């Protein structure tokens, strides 16, 4: 993969996360973090709605089904997201009493993003 291809994929990922964040805001979520990184892993979006704290993975594909989305997030990635979420909650104690969810947002061209609660 060339440098230009990597840059294009990076930009597409940023756009997809922005689209996912917009869709979540329209559903009543407040975005707390984007692209939160730690040594344990990265979380694409962290959002809260009422008493629910969501750690969200965004998947972008040309055309994606639920099965493909679940397959795109392997066990190792799920574990990294969970470890990173534990660190985030430890550092942000005011959110400790919230219900915690691990969600998946599917982004495809010319389609509204699909939010799958507890999809991770």
C-alpha positions as semicolon CSV with decimal commas, in nm:
position;residue;x (nm);y (nm);z (nm)
1;X;0,000;0,000;0,000
2;X;0,139;0,338;-0,097
3;X;0,153;0,644;0,124
4;X;-0,127;0,805;-0,079
5;X;-0,349;0,499;-0,031
6;X;-0,283;0,504;0,343
7;X;-0,369;0,873;0,361
8;X;-0,690;0,818;0,163
9;X;-0,795;0,534;0,397
10;X;-0,713;0,745;0,701
11;X;-0,926;1,033;0,569
12;X;-1,210;0,795;0,485
13;X;-1,192;0,658;0,840
14;X;-1,208;1,007;0,988
15;X;-1,510;1,089;0,768
16;X;-1,684;0,766;0,869
17;X;-1,633;0,840;1,237
18;X;-1,768;1,193;1,184
19;X;-2,077;1,050;1,008
20;X;-2,125;0,796;1,287
21;X;-2,095;1,069;1,551
22;X;-2,357;1,279;1,370
23;X;-2,597;0,982;1,355
24;X;-2,544;0,918;1,726
25;X;-2,604;1,285;1,812
26;X;-2,932;1,272;1,621
27;X;-3,028;0,971;1,838
28;X;-2,967;1,174;2,153
29;X;-2,610;1,075;2,235
30;X;-2,352;1,323;2,360
31;X;-2,007;1,248;2,221
32;X;-1,745;1,253;2,497
33;X;-1,436;1,138;2,305
34;X;-1,330;1,065;1,950
35;X;-1,038;0,841;1,857
36;X;-0,938;0,793;2,220
37;X;-0,602;0,617;2,235
38;X;-0,424;0,436;2,514
39;X;-0,158;0,169;2,536
40;X;-0,439;-0,087;2,576
41;X;-0,606;0,010;2,249
42;X;-0,813;0,272;2,067
43;X;-1,182;0,350;2,093
44;X;-1,337;0,523;1,793
45;X;-1,614;0,704;1,984
46;X;-1,722;0,730;2,344
47;X;-2,072;0,863;2,397
48;X;-2,337;0,890;2,665
49;X;-2,716;0,890;2,646
50;X;-2,917;0,906;2,966
51;X;-2,763;0,647;3,202
52;X;-2,582;0,455;2,926
53;X;-2,213;0,496;2,844
54;X;-2,125;0,355;2,502
55;X;-1,785;0,257;2,368
56;X;-1,827;0,250;1,992
57;X;-1,636;0,088;1,707
58;X;-1,706;0,231;1,360
59;X;-1,677;0,003;1,057
60;X;-1,681;0,143;0,704
61;X;-1,723;-0,073;0,398
62;X;-1,857;-0,024;0,047
63;X;-2,148;-0,251;0,132
64;X;-2,168;-0,416;0,470
65;X;-2,401;-0,669;0,628
66;X;-2,435;-0,739;0,998
67;X;-2,246;-1,066;0,963
68;X;-1,955;-0,895;0,785
69;X;-1,946;-0,625;1,050
70;X;-1,930;-0,877;1,334
71;X;-1,659;-1,068;1,149
72;X;-1,459;-0,747;1,091
73;X;-1,422;-0,705;1,467
74;X;-1,223;-1,002;1,588
75;X;-1,184;-1,129;1,944
76;X;-0,849;-0,953;1,992
77;X;-0,997;-0,617;1,887
78;X;-1,298;-0,667;2,113
79;X;-1,063;-0,737;2,403
80;X;-0,855;-0,425;2,327
81;X;-1,169;-0,208;2,323
82;X;-1,284;-0,355;2,654
83;X;-0,943;-0,299;2,819
84;X;-0,931;0,059;2,687
85;X;-1,287;0,115;2,815
86;X;-1,185;-0,002;3,162
87;X;-0,899;0,250;3,160
88;X;-1,128;0,529;3,040
89;X;-1,382;0,463;3,316
90;X;-1,104;0,446;3,575
91;X;-0,985;0,791;3,464
92;X;-1,336;0,938;3,437
93;X;-1,490;0,839;3,768
94;X;-1,808;1,042;3,725
95;X;-1,924;0,782;3,470
96;X;-1,866;0,474;3,691
97;X;-2,234;0,439;3,779
98;X;-2,348;0,421;3,416
99;X;-2,468;0,117;3,228
100;X;-2,185;0,029;2,988
101;X;-2,238;-0,079;2,629
102;X;-2,005;-0,180;2,349
103;X;-2,167;-0,073;2,024
104;X;-2,094;-0,106;1,656
105;X;-2,180;0,155;1,391
106;X;-2,186;0,043;1,029
107;X;-2,115;0,311;0,768
108;X;-2,168;0,248;0,397
109;X;-2,191;0,495;0,107
110;X;-2,534;0,643;0,036
111;X;-2,687;0,468;0,338
112;X;-2,779;0,593;0,680
113;X;-2,534;0,461;0,943
114;X;-2,664;0,163;1,136
115;X;-2,613;0,150;1,511
116;X;-2,600;-0,195;1,669
117;X;-2,615;-0,162;2,046
118;X;-2,397;-0,416;2,227
119;X;-2,267;-0,535;1,890
120;X;-1,913;-0,585;2,019
